[in-house]
Amino acid sequence: MKIKHLLISALCLFIAAGTVSCGKQEKVTTITVASDATWPPMEMINKDKKIEGYAIDFFNAVGKEAGIKFEFKNTAWDGIFAGLAAGKYDMVVSSVTITDKRKKTMDFSEPYFESGQALVVMKSSTAKSIADLKGKKVGAQIGTTGAFEVKKNNGVTLKTYDEVGLAFEDMAAGRIDGVVCDTPVAANYALQKAEYKNKFIIAVNIPTKEFYGAAFPKGKKELLEKVNKGIQAVKAKGIDKELVKKWIGTK
Amino acid sequence: MDLEKNKTIKDGAINVGDGAAIPSKQDRGLFNAWRVAFFGAIGTILYLVIAKPDPYLSILKFLPDGILVTFQVTVEAILLALVIGLFAGLGRISRNPFINGLSSLYVEVIRGIPLLVQLFYIYFALGRIVNVPAIASAVIAMAICYGAYMAEIVRAGIESIPKGQMEAARSLGLSHAQAMRHVILPQAIKNILPPIGNEFVALLKDSSLVSILAVSDLLRRGREFASESFNYFETYTMVALMYLLITLILSKLISIMEERLSVKSR
């Protein structure tokens, strides 16, 4: 009996502690942000197991302007939007391209970065476009605009990966013939990563003119407006240009 | 000693926790559960597809090639695992200390590493050494893992045959290898088949893990559909029902096979 009482009181304590900390969080307006930190240099995990990258710096600056504290949570890309709809976090910042199809299920902030798609191939390859890889396999991360871009090419087999890094490793192993992903990520893997930069080249930049936005569940107008104002302020101050220099370098 | 080992084999046949519950005619309760699950799954799929063709019909149309890949990986992996398991299992009872030690080490190492980790390891380690296509790597990884479990089944199966059988065969002038091939193994196989059937069903379900290696199996196809349409709930409902249907059919087939075997032996 005693143990039972103890357990119950411990449980009560836990619940009480939970509600108190929740109350505190609301005062400082901490917003939980999901991010798939496998997308260097936009979002990635550093050696201290912290999420860092262009988007993290950018949104921390946005938070300062808007009076919000963002708490980034590493979340697998596949299912990241399902978690958003289920209310597991308030916002997704994970190099999400604003597309009409996605707009049907979620709201987007103003764009904070312009990107395109790039095809990365082995140095020995002669391919100059995705269509050149007819009858071959091209990899992309599952559910990304890169994967959609590959799908547009008939005769090219799309292989989807959970993380774009796995696709690059598979190409290095010779299992696939190309990888399509966002331009800054392609540049990071093909030009900067020590183990890949002698193996890969960017075959072509596909100017898809796509824009990254922060994604919100439908109907979170108040938060969306706050973030939008923050984005405008950060852009007005030119912080975004500094961050491009810091994380992406000259194009 | 022999009695005890016989018991493990029997436990293997009764212990169907890994696969779907394999129904037998004597067990009416299980048989009914199988029926309810089977017709329930078919009924649910039909209902969903007819009542809500968008998105369920498009999901159903998207999955078939994934089901084929799942079957391909399962069948190829189980065949390869059987071969590996047979040799490793024979190695486990070998009197040659080197072969015995090697097989035991293989079994211990493989059984101590989670399948998902092994898949990653073998897939990317293989990639560093030889250029093997994705599906082949996945099959090899699954086979190496399941081979270790098969080896234990084979070992237990052989040890379940009474010693007198070997002694009798040897005294008739057969060599050890001949006695093994013509007397012990044929009898052991009958004991081994039920647990192997279980492994087959278990492997089919575990084959969903290879989707992590960008092999376009049933689960991967489902994930691809969901990630583009955002119909996560609907897609995974369909994928789960598909797996259920396949494992139910498989376990039924295995139980039919087992019944035939037991009839033959009488």
mmCIF file of N, CA, C and O in Angstrom, chain A residues 68-128:
data_model
loop_
_atom_site.group_PDB
_atom_site.id
_atom_site.type_symbol
_atom_site.label_atom_id
_atom_site.label_comp_id
_atom_site.label_asym_id
_atom_site.label_seq_id
_atom_site.Cartn_x
_atom_site.Cartn_y
_atom_site.Cartn_z
ATOM 1 N N ILE A 68 10.463 36.057 -30.015
ATOM 2 C CA ILE A 68 10.123 34.641 -29.846
ATOM 3 C C ILE A 68 11.419 33.872 -29.614
ATOM 4 O O ILE A 68 12.461 34.232 -30.170
ATOM 5 N N LYS A 69 11.332 32.840 -28.790
ATOM 6 C CA LYS A 69 12.503 31.970 -28.656
ATOM 7 C C LYS A 69 12.206 30.671 -29.401
ATOM 8 O O LYS A 69 11.227 29.993 -29.112
ATOM 9 N N PHE A 70 13.030 30.379 -30.387
ATOM 10 C CA PHE A 70 12.828 29.137 -31.143
ATOM 11 C C PHE A 70 13.639 28.024 -30.528
ATOM 12 O O PHE A 70 14.809 28.199 -30.212
ATOM 13 N N GLU A 71 12.980 26.889 -30.355
ATOM 14 C CA GLU A 71 13.703 25.721 -29.861
ATOM 15 C C GLU A 71 13.698 24.687 -30.968
ATOM 16 O O GLU A 71 12.645 24.170 -31.344
ATOM 17 N N PHE A 72 14.878 24.396 -31.499
ATOM 18 C CA PHE A 72 14.947 23.500 -32.644
ATOM 19 C C PHE A 72 14.996 22.051 -32.184
ATOM 20 O O PHE A 72 15.668 21.722 -31.220
ATOM 21 N N LYS A 73 14.249 21.234 -32.916
ATOM 22 C CA LYS A 73 14.130 19.831 -32.553
ATOM 23 C C LYS A 73 14.435 19.024 -33.802
ATOM 24 O O LYS A 73 13.775 19.206 -34.830
ATOM 25 N N ASN A 74 15.444 18.175 -33.727
ATOM 26 C CA ASN A 74 15.813 17.375 -34.894
ATOM 27 C C ASN A 74 14.727 16.330 -35.163
ATOM 28 O O ASN A 74 14.399 15.533 -34.301
ATOM 29 N N THR A 75 14.173 16.364 -36.362
ATOM 30 C CA THR A 75 13.049 15.500 -36.715
ATOM 31 C C THR A 75 13.313 14.884 -38.084
ATOM 32 O O THR A 75 13.798 15.569 -38.963
ATOM 33 N N ALA A 76 13.003 13.612 -38.230
ATOM 34 C CA ALA A 76 13.200 12.974 -39.537
ATOM 35 C C ALA A 76 12.304 13.635 -40.576
ATOM 36 O O ALA A 76 11.150 13.958 -40.289
ATOM 37 N N TRP A 77 12.848 13.834 -41.760
ATOM 38 C CA TRP A 77 12.116 14.546 -42.814
ATOM 39 C C TRP A 77 10.831 13.816 -43.198
ATOM 40 O O TRP A 77 9.774 14.426 -43.324
ATOM 41 N N ASP A 78 10.961 12.502 -43.373
ATOM 42 C CA ASP A 78 9.786 11.728 -43.762
ATOM 43 C C ASP A 78 8.813 11.718 -42.586
ATOM 44 O O ASP A 78 9.084 11.129 -41.558
ATOM 45 N N GLY A 79 7.690 12.393 -42.753
ATOM 46 C CA GLY A 79 6.727 12.471 -41.664
ATOM 47 C C GLY A 79 6.791 13.777 -40.897
ATOM 48 O O GLY A 79 6.054 13.974 -39.939
ATOM 49 N N ILE A 80 7.684 14.669 -41.306
ATOM 50 C CA ILE A 80 7.836 15.931 -40.576
ATOM 51 C C ILE A 80 6.548 16.761 -40.680
ATOM 52 O O ILE A 80 6.156 17.438 -39.727
ATOM 53 N N PHE A 81 5.858 16.666 -41.837
ATOM 54 C CA PHE A 81 4.622 17.438 -42.007
ATOM 55 C C PHE A 81 3.449 16.785 -41.284
ATOM 56 O O PHE A 81 2.516 17.454 -40.871
ATOM 57 N N ALA A 82 3.523 15.461 -41.149
ATOM 58 C CA ALA A 82 2.478 14.765 -40.388
ATOM 59 C C ALA A 82 2.554 15.193 -38.927
ATOM 60 O O ALA A 82 1.529 15.410 -38.279
ATOM 61 N N GLY A 83 3.769 15.345 -38.410
ATOM 62 C CA GLY A 83 3.950 15.789 -37.038
ATOM 63 C C GLY A 83 3.469 17.205 -36.836
ATOM 64 O O GLY A 83 2.920 17.568 -35.796
ATOM 65 N N LEU A 84 3.666 18.026 -37.869
ATOM 66 C CA LEU A 84 3.205 19.420 -37.802
ATOM 67 C C LEU A 84 1.686 19.460 -37.718
ATOM 68 O O LEU A 84 1.109 20.175 -36.897
ATOM 69 N N ALA A 85 1.052 18.658 -38.575
ATOM 70 C CA ALA A 85 -0.414 18.628 -38.579
ATOM 71 C C ALA A 85 -0.940 18.068 -37.259
ATOM 72 O O ALA A 85 -2.001 18.473 -36.784
ATOM 73 N N ALA A 86 -0.175 17.150 -36.645
ATOM 74 C CA ALA A 86 -0.620 16.535 -35.396
ATOM 75 C C ALA A 86 -0.313 17.415 -34.186
ATOM 76 O O ALA A 86 -0.637 17.047 -33.064
ATOM 77 N N GLY A 87 0.346 18.552 -34.409
ATOM 78 C CA GLY A 87 0.614 19.487 -33.318
ATOM 79 C C GLY A 87 1.782 19.094 -32.433
ATOM 80 O O GLY A 87 1.890 19.535 -31.301
ATOM 81 N N LYS A 88 2.709 18.273 -32.964
ATOM 82 C CA LYS A 88 3.865 17.878 -32.159
ATOM 83 C C LYS A 88 4.860 19.022 -32.031
ATOM 84 O O LYS A 88 5.696 19.014 -31.149
ATOM 85 N N TYR A 89 4.822 19.962 -32.939
ATOM 86 C CA TYR A 89 5.643 21.164 -32.877
ATOM 87 C C TYR A 89 4.861 22.269 -33.570
ATOM 88 O O TYR A 89 3.851 22.004 -34.231
ATOM 89 N N ASP A 90 5.333 23.515 -33.429
ATOM 90 C CA ASP A 90 4.525 24.633 -33.905
ATOM 91 C C ASP A 90 4.904 25.063 -35.316
ATOM 92 O O ASP A 90 4.179 25.814 -35.959
ATOM 93 N N MET A 91 6.057 24.609 -35.760
ATOM 94 C CA MET A 91 6.580 25.197 -36.988
ATOM 95 C C MET A 91 7.650 24.255 -37.560
ATOM 96 O O MET A 91 8.286 23.510 -36.811
ATOM 97 N N VAL A 92 7.824 24.279 -38.881
ATOM 98 C CA VAL A 92 8.888 23.492 -39.502
ATOM 99 C C VAL A 92 9.820 24.434 -40.239
ATOM 100 O O VAL A 92 9.367 25.205 -41.091
ATOM 101 N N VAL A 93 11.089 24.425 -39.875
ATOM 102 C CA VAL A 93 12.105 25.150 -40.640
ATOM 103 C C VAL A 93 13.105 24.106 -41.086
ATOM 104 O O VAL A 93 13.933 23.645 -40.313
ATOM 105 N N SER A 94 12.971 23.663 -42.343
ATOM 106 C CA SER A 94 13.825 22.570 -42.783
ATOM 107 C C SER A 94 14.031 22.652 -44.287
ATOM 108 O O SER A 94 13.887 21.670 -44.993
ATOM 109 N N SER A 95 14.351 23.872 -44.748
ATOM 110 C CA SER A 95 14.517 24.105 -46.186
ATOM 111 C C SER A 95 13.290 23.633 -46.950
ATOM 112 O O SER A 95 13.405 22.940 -47.949
ATOM 113 N N VAL A 96 12.112 23.978 -46.440
ATOM 114 C CA VAL A 96 10.878 23.556 -47.084
ATOM 115 C C VAL A 96 10.569 24.504 -48.237
ATOM 116 O O VAL A 96 10.393 25.702 -48.029
ATOM 117 N N THR A 97 10.544 23.969 -49.448
ATOM 118 C CA THR A 97 10.179 24.785 -50.594
ATOM 119 C C THR A 97 8.676 25.035 -50.571
ATOM 120 O O THR A 97 7.898 24.114 -50.306
ATOM 121 N N ILE A 98 8.310 26.284 -50.832
ATOM 122 C CA ILE A 98 6.885 26.619 -50.872
ATOM 123 C C ILE A 98 6.314 26.116 -52.192
ATOM 124 O O ILE A 98 6.708 26.572 -53.261
ATOM 125 N N THR A 99 5.429 25.134 -52.133
ATOM 126 C CA THR A 99 4.782 24.636 -53.352
ATOM 127 C C THR A 99 3.267 24.729 -53.172
ATOM 128 O O THR A 99 2.770 24.749 -52.048
ATOM 129 N N ASP A 100 2.572 24.758 -54.293
ATOM 130 C CA ASP A 100 1.105 24.879 -54.233
ATOM 131 C C ASP A 100 0.494 23.671 -53.541
ATOM 132 O O ASP A 100 -0.473 23.789 -52.801
ATOM 133 N N LYS A 101 1.078 22.499 -53.804
ATOM 134 C CA LYS A 101 0.533 21.280 -53.224
ATOM 135 C C LYS A 101 0.688 21.302 -51.705
ATOM 136 O O LYS A 101 -0.209 20.927 -50.968
ATOM 137 N N ARG A 102 1.863 21.747 -51.254
ATOM 138 C CA ARG A 102 2.080 21.815 -49.806
ATOM 139 C C ARG A 102 1.192 22.880 -49.182
ATOM 140 O O ARG A 102 0.759 22.742 -48.034
ATOM 141 N N LYS A 103 0.926 23.966 -49.929
ATOM 142 C CA LYS A 103 0.095 25.049 -49.385
ATOM 143 C C LYS A 103 -1.311 24.561 -49.031
ATOM 144 O O LYS A 103 -1.991 25.172 -48.229
ATOM 145 N N LYS A 104 -1.729 23.475 -49.667
ATOM 146 C CA LYS A 104 -3.068 22.957 -49.381
ATOM 147 C C LYS A 104 -3.164 22.400 -47.973
ATOM 148 O O LYS A 104 -4.241 22.355 -47.385
ATOM 149 N N THR A 105 -2.043 21.913 -47.447
ATOM 150 C CA THR A 105 -2.108 21.287 -46.123
ATOM 151 C C THR A 105 -1.428 22.109 -45.032
ATOM 152 O O THR A 105 -1.519 21.767 -43.866
ATOM 153 N N MET A 106 -0.721 23.169 -45.425
ATOM 154 C CA MET A 106 -0.043 23.970 -44.391
ATOM 155 C C MET A 106 0.088 25.417 -44.853
ATOM 156 O O MET A 106 -0.082 25.714 -46.032
ATOM 157 N N ASP A 107 0.377 26.301 -43.902
ATOM 158 C CA ASP A 107 0.621 27.702 -44.229
ATOM 159 C C ASP A 107 2.119 27.961 -44.253
ATOM 160 O O ASP A 107 2.869 27.334 -43.511
ATOM 161 N N PHE A 108 2.524 28.931 -45.080
ATOM 162 C CA PHE A 108 3.945 29.255 -45.168
ATOM 163 C C PHE A 108 4.209 30.699 -44.772
ATOM 164 O O PHE A 108 3.375 31.585 -44.987
ATOM 165 N N SER A 109 5.393 30.919 -44.210
ATOM 166 C CA SER A 109 5.848 32.286 -43.955
ATOM 167 C C SER A 109 6.290 32.893 -45.280
ATOM 168 O O SER A 109 6.234 32.243 -46.323
ATOM 169 N N GLU A 110 6.735 34.122 -45.209
ATOM 170 C CA GLU A 110 7.374 34.713 -46.393
ATOM 171 C C GLU A 110 8.615 33.911 -46.710
ATOM 172 O O GLU A 110 9.230 33.329 -45.830
ATOM 173 N N PRO A 111 9.019 33.910 -47.990
ATOM 174 C CA PRO A 111 10.235 33.168 -48.321
ATOM 175 C C PRO A 111 11.453 33.745 -47.591
ATOM 176 O O PRO A 111 11.539 34.954 -47.411
ATOM 177 N N TYR A 112 12.358 32.868 -47.160
ATOM 178 C CA TYR A 112 13.573 33.378 -46.531
ATOM 179 C C TYR A 112 14.840 33.008 -47.276
ATOM 180 O O TYR A 112 15.927 33.440 -46.918
ATOM 181 N N PHE A 113 14.704 32.203 -48.329
ATOM 182 C CA PHE A 113 15.898 31.819 -49.078
ATOM 183 C C PHE A 113 15.477 31.365 -50.465
ATOM 184 O O PHE A 113 14.456 30.707 -50.607
ATOM 185 N N GLU A 114 16.253 31.742 -51.470
ATOM 186 C CA GLU A 114 15.953 31.249 -52.811
ATOM 187 C C GLU A 114 16.934 30.160 -53.177
ATOM 188 O O GLU A 114 18.132 30.281 -52.960
ATOM 189 N N SER A 115 16.383 29.092 -53.726
ATOM 190 C CA SER A 115 17.227 27.950 -54.054
ATOM 191 C C SER A 115 16.811 27.394 -55.409
ATOM 192 O O SER A 115 15.803 27.794 -55.979
ATOM 193 N N GLY A 116 17.600 26.491 -55.918
ATOM 194 C CA GLY A 116 17.234 25.770 -57.128
ATOM 195 C C GLY A 116 17.615 24.321 -56.907
ATOM 196 O O GLY A 116 17.957 23.933 -55.795
ATOM 197 N N GLN A 117 17.546 23.522 -57.941
ATOM 198 C CA GLN A 117 17.965 22.135 -57.826
ATOM 199 C C GLN A 117 19.293 21.957 -58.546
ATOM 200 O O GLN A 117 19.589 22.665 -59.507
ATOM 201 N N ALA A 118 20.078 21.006 -58.113
ATOM 202 C CA ALA A 118 21.345 20.721 -58.779
ATOM 203 C C ALA A 118 21.488 19.220 -58.916
ATOM 204 O O ALA A 118 21.089 18.459 -58.030
ATOM 205 N N LEU A 119 22.053 18.809 -60.055
ATOM 206 C CA LEU A 119 22.341 17.384 -60.276
ATOM 207 C C LEU A 119 23.817 17.155 -59.995
ATOM 208 O O LEU A 119 24.675 17.788 -60.615
ATOM 209 N N VAL A 120 24.100 16.292 -59.047
ATOM 210 C CA VAL A 120 25.487 15.957 -58.726
ATOM 211 C C VAL A 120 25.777 14.578 -59.311
ATOM 212 O O VAL A 120 24.968 13.657 -59.169
ATOM 213 N N VAL A 121 26.913 14.448 -59.997
ATOM 214 C CA VAL A 121 27.282 13.159 -60.591
ATOM 215 C C VAL A 121 28.734 12.854 -60.260
ATOM 216 O O VAL A 121 29.457 13.702 -59.726
ATOM 217 N N MET A 122 29.159 11.646 -60.589
ATOM 218 C CA MET A 122 30.571 11.293 -60.440
ATOM 219 C C MET A 122 31.382 12.087 -61.461
ATOM 220 O O MET A 122 30.894 12.412 -62.535
ATOM 221 N N LYS A 123 32.647 12.361 -61.130
ATOM 222 C CA LYS A 123 33.487 13.158 -62.030
ATOM 223 C C LYS A 123 33.621 12.512 -63.400
ATOM 224 O O LYS A 123 33.783 13.190 -64.400
ATOM 225 N N SER A 124 33.547 11.176 -63.444
ATOM 226 C CA SER A 124 33.730 10.473 -64.712
ATOM 227 C C SER A 124 32.493 10.541 -65.597
ATOM 228 O O SER A 124 32.556 10.188 -66.773
ATOM 229 N N SER A 125 31.369 10.996 -65.043
ATOM 230 C CA SER A 125 30.124 10.984 -65.794
ATOM 231 C C SER A 125 30.098 12.095 -66.847
ATOM 232 O O SER A 125 30.686 13.153 -66.662
ATOM 233 N N THR A 126 29.379 11.819 -67.945
ATOM 234 C CA THR A 126 29.277 12.824 -68.993
ATOM 235 C C THR A 126 27.907 13.487 -68.975
ATOM 236 O O THR A 126 27.632 14.353 -69.807
ATOM 237 N N ALA A 127 27.045 13.095 -68.056
ATOM 238 C CA ALA A 127 25.683 13.627 -68.027
ATOM 239 C C ALA A 127 25.697 15.132 -67.793
ATOM 240 O O ALA A 127 26.448 15.633 -66.954
ATOM 241 N N LYS A 128 24.851 15.816 -68.541
ATOM 242 C CA LYS A 128 24.747 17.252 -68.375
ATOM 243 C C LYS A 128 23.338 17.665 -67.918
ATOM 244 O O LYS A 128 23.071 18.845 -67.694
#
